[in-house]
JSON list of C-alpha atoms in Angstrom, two decimals:
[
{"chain": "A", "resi": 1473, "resn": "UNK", "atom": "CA", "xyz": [28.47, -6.71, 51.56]},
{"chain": "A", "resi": 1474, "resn": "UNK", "atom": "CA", "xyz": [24.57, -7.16, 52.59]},
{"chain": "A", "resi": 1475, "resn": "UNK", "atom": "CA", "xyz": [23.87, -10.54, 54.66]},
{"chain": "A", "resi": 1476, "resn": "UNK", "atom": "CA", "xyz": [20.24, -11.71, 55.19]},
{"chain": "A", "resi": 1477, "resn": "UNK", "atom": "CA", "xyz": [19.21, -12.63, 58.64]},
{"chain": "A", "resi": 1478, "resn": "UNK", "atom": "CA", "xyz": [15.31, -14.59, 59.12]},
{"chain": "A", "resi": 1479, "resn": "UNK", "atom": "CA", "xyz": [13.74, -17.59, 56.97]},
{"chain": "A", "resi": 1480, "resn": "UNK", "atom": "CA", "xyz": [13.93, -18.11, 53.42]},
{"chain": "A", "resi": 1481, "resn": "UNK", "atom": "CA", "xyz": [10.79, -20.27, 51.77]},
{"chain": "A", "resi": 1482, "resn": "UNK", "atom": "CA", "xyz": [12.53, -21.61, 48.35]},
{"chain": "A", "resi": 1483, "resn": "UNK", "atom": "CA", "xyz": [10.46, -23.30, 45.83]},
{"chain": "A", "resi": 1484, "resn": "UNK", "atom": "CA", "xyz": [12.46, -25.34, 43.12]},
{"chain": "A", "resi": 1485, "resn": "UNK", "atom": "CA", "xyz": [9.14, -24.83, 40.42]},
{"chain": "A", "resi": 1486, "resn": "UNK", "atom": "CA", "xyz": [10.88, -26.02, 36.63]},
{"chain": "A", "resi": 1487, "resn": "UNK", "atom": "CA", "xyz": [13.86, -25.60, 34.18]},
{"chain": "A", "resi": 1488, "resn": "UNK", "atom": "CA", "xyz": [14.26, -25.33, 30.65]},
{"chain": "A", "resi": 1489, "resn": "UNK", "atom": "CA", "xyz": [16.70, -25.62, 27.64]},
{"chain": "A", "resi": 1490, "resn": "UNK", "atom": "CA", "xyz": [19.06, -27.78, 29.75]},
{"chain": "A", "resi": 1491, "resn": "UNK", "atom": "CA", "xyz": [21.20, -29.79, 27.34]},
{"chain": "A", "resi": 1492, "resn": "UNK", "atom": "CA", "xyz": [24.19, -32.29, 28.49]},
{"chain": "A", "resi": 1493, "resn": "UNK", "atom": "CA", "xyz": [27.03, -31.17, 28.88]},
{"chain": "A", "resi": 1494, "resn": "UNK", "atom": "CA", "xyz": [30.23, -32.54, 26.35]},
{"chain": "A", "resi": 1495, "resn": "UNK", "atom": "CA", "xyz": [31.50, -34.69, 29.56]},
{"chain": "A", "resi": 1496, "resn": "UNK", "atom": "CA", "xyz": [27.72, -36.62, 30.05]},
{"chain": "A", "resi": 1497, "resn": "UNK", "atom": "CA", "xyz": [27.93, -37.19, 26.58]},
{"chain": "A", "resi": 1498, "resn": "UNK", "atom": "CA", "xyz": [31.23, -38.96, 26.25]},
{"chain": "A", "resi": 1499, "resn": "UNK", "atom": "CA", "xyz": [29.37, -42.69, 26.01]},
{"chain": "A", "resi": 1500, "resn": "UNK", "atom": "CA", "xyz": [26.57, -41.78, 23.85]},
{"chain": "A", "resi": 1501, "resn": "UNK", "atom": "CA", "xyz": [27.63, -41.35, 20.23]},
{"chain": "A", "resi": 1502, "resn": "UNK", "atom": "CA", "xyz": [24.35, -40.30, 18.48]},
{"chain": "A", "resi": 1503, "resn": "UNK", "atom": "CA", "xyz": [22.71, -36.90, 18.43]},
{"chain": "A", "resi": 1504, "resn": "UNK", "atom": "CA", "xyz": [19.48, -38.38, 18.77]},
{"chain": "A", "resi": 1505, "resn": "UNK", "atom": "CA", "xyz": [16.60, -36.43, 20.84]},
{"chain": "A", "resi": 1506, "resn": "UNK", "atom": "CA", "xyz": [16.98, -39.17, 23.44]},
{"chain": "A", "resi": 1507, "resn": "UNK", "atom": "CA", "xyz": [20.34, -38.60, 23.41]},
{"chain": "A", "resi": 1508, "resn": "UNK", "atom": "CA", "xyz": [19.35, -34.69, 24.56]},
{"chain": "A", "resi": 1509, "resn": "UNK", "atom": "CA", "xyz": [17.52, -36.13, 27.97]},
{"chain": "A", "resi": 1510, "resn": "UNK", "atom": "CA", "xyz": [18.66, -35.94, 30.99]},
{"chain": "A", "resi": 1511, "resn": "UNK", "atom": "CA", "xyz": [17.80, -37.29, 34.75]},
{"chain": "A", "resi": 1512, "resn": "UNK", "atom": "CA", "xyz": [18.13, -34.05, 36.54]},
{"chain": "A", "resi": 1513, "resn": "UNK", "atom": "CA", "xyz": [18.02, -33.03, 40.36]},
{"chain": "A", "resi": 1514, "resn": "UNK", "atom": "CA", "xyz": [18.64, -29.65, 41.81]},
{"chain": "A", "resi": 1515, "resn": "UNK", "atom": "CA", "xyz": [20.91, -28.94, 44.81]},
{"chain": "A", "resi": 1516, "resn": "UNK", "atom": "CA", "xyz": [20.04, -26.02, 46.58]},
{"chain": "A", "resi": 1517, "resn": "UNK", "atom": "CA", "xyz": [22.70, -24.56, 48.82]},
{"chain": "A", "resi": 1518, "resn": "UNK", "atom": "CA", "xyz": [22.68, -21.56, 50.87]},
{"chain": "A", "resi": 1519, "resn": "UNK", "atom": "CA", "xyz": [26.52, -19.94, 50.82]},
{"chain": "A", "resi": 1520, "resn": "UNK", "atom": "CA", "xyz": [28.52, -23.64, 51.61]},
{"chain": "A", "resi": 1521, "resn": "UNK", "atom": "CA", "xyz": [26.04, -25.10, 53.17]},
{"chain": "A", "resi": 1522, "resn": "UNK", "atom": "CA", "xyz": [23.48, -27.72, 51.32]},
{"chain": "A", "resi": 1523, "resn": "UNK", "atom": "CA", "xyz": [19.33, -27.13, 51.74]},
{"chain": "A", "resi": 1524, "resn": "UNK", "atom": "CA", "xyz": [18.96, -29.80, 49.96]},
{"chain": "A", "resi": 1525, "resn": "UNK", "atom": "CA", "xyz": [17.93, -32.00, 46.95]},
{"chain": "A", "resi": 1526, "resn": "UNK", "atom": "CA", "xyz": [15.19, -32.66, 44.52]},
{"chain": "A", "resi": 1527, "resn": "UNK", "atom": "CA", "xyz": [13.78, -35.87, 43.13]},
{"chain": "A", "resi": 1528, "resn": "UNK", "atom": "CA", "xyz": [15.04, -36.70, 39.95]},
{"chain": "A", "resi": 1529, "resn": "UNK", "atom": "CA", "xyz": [13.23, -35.90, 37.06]},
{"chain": "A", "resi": 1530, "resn": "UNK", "atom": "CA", "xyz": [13.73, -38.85, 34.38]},
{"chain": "A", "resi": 1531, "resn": "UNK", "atom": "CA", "xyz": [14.26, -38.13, 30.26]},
{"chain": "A", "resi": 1532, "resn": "UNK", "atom": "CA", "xyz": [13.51, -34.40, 29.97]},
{"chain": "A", "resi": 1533, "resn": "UNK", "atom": "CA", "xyz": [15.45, -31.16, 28.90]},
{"chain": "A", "resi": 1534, "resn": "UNK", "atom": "CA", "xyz": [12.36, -29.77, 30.67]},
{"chain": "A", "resi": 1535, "resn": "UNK", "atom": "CA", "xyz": [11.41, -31.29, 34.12]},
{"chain": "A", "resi": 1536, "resn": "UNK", "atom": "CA", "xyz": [9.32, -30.07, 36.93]},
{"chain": "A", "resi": 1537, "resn": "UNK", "atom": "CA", "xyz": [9.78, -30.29, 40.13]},
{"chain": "A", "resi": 1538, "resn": "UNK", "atom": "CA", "xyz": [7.83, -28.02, 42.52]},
{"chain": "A", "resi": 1539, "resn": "UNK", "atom": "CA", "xyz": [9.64, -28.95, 45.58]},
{"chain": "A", "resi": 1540, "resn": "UNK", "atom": "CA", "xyz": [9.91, -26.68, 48.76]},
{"chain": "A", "resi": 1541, "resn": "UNK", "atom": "CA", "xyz": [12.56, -25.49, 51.14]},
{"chain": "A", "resi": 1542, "resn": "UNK", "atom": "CA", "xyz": [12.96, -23.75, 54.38]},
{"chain": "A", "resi": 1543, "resn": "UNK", "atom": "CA", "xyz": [15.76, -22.75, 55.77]},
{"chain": "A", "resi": 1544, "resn": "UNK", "atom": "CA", "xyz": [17.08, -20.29, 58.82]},
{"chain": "A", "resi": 1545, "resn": "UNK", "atom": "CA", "xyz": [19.54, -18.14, 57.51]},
{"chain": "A", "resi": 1546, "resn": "UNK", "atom": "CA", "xyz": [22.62, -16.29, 59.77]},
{"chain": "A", "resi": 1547, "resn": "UNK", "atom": "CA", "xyz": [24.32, -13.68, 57.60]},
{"chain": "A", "resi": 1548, "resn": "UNK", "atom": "CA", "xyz": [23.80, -15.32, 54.69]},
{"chain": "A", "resi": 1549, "resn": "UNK", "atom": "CA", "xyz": [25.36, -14.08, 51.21]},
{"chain": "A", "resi": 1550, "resn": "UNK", "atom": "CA", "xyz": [24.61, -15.91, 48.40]},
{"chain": "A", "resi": 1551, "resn": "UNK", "atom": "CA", "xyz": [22.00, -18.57, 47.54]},
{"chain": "A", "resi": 1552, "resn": "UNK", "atom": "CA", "xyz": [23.42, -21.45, 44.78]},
{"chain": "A", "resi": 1553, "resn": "UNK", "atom": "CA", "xyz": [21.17, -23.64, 43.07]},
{"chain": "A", "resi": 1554, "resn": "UNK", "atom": "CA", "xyz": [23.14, -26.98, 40.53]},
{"chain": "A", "resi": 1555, "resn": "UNK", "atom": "CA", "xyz": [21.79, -29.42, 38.08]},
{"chain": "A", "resi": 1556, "resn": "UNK", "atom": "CA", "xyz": [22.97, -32.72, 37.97]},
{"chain": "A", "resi": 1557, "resn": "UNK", "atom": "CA", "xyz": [22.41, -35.54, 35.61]},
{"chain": "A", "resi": 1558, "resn": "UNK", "atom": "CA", "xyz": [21.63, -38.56, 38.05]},
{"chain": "A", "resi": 1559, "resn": "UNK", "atom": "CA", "xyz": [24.33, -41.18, 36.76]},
{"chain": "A", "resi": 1560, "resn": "UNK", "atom": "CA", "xyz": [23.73, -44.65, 36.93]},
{"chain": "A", "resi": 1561, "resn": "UNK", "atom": "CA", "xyz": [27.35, -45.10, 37.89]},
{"chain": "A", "resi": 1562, "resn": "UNK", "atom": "CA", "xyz": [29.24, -41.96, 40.85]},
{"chain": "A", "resi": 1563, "resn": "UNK", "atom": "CA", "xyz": [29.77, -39.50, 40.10]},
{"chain": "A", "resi": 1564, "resn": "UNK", "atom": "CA", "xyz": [26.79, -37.63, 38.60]},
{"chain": "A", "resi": 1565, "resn": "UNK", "atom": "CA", "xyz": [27.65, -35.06, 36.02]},
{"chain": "A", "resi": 1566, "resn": "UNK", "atom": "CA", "xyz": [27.19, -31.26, 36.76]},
{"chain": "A", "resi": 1567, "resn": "UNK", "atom": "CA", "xyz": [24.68, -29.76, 33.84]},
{"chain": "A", "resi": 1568, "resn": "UNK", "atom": "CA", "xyz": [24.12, -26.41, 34.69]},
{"chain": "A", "resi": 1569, "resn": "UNK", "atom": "CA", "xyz": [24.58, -23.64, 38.16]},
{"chain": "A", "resi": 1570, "resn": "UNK", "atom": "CA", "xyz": [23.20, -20.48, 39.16]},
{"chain": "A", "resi": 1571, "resn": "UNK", "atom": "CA", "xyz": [24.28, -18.20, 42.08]},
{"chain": "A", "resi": 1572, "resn": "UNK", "atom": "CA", "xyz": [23.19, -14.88, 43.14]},
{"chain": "A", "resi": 1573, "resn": "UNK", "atom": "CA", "xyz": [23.26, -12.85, 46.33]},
{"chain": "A", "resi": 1574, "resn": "UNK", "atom": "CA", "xyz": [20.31, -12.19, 48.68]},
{"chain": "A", "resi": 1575, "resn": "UNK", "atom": "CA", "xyz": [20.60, -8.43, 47.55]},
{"chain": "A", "resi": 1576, "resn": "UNK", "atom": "CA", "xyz": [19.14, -8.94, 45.01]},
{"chain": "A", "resi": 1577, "resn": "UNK", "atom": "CA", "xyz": [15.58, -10.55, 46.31]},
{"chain": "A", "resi": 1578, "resn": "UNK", "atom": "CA", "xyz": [12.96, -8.66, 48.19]},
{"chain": "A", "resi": 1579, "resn": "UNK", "atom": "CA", "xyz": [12.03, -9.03, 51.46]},
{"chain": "A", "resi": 1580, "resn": "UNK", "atom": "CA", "xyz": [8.34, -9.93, 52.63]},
{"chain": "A", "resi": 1581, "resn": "UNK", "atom": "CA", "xyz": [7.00, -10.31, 49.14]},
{"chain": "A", "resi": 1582, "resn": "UNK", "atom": "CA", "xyz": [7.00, -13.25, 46.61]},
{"chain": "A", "resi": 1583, "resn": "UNK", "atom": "CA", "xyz": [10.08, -13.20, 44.21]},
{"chain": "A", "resi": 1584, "resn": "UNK", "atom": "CA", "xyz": [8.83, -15.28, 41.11]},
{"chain": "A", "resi": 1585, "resn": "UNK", "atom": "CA", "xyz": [12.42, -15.36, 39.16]},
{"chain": "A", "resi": 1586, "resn": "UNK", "atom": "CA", "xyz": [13.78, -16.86, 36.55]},
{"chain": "A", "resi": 1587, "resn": "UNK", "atom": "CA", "xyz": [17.35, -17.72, 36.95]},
{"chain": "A", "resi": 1588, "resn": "UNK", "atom": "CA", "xyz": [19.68, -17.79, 33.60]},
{"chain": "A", "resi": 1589, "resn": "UNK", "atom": "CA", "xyz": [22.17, -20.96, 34.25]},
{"chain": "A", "resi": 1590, "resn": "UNK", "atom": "CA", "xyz": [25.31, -21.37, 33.36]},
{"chain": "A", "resi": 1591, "resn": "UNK", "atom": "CA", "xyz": [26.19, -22.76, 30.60]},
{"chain": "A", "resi": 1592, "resn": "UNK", "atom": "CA", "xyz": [22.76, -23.26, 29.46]},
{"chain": "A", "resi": 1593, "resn": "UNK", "atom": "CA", "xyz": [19.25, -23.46, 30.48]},
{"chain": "A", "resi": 1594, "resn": "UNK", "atom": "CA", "xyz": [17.04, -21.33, 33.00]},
{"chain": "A", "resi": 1595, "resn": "UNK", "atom": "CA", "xyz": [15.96, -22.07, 36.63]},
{"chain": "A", "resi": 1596, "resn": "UNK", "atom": "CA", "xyz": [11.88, -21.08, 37.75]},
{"chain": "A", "resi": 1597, "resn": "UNK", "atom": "CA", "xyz": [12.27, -20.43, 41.34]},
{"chain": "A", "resi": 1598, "resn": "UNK", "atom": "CA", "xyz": [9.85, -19.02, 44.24]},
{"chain": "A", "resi": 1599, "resn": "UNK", "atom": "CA", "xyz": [11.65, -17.17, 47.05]},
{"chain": "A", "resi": 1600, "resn": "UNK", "atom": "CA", "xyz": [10.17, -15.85, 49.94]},
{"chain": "A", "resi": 1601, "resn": "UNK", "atom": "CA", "xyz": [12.24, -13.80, 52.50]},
{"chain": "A", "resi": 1602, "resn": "UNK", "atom": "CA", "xyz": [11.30, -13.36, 55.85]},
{"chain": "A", "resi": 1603, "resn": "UNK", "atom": "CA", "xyz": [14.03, -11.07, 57.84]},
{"chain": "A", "resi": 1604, "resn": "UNK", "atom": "CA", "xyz": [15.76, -8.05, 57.63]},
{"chain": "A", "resi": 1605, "resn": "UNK", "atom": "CA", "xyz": [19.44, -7.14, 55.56]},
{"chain": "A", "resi": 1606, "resn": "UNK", "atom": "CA", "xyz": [22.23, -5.71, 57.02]},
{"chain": "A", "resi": 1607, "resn": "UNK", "atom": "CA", "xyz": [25.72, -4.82, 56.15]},
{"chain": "A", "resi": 1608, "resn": "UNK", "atom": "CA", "xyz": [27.84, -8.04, 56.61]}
]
């Protein structure tokens, strides 16, 4: 496996088509458009450790964020990013994850992806790499 060693720049830019999950909508029994918005936050985490955390974005199925990160990396493998609907009651409910491995950026350019999330919804994100690969 290829591990990444040097600085990653991450920019959390925007999702779209996130809808609630079954679960968040257990206490809301119309099918209203309201009923469609969530208060989502990214967590950005880099293999099992957490980057961190975006502001929450209130009543959207489309928020923006533009937030950035930067991190040191050690042989790291895979990059995670999860949306969370900001409860007003613990725990928050999980929306939506990506995760993909460093592989499959490029180093010393700008990636400027778009991330498919599971199970719905897609992820803008900015990733710079600053390093070098090498076989983990």
């Amino acid at each position: 496996m290829t591990v990444f060693n040097g600085t990653a720049k991450i920019r959390v830019v925007e999702a779209r088509d996130l809808r609630p999950t079954e679960w968040s909508k257990r206490f809301n029994s119309s099918d209203t458009e309201t009923a469609q918005q969530l208060d989502a936050y990214v967590n950005v985490d880099l293999d099992e450790y957490h980057v961190g955390q975006t502001v929450t974005k209130p009543k959207t199925s489309t928020p923006v964020w533009n937030e950035d990160y930067q991190t040191d990396v050690h042989n790291g493998k895979v990059l995670g990013f999860t949306i969370f609907h900001d409860c007003a009651l613990p725990p928050d409910d999980f929306v939506a994850n990506s995760k993909f491995g460093f592989d499959e950026l490029k180093l010393k350019t700008v990636n400027d992806i778009w991330v498919d999330l599971e199970p719905h919804g897609r992820l803008h994100l900015i990733i710079e790499l600053k390093g070098s690969f090498a076989e983990g």
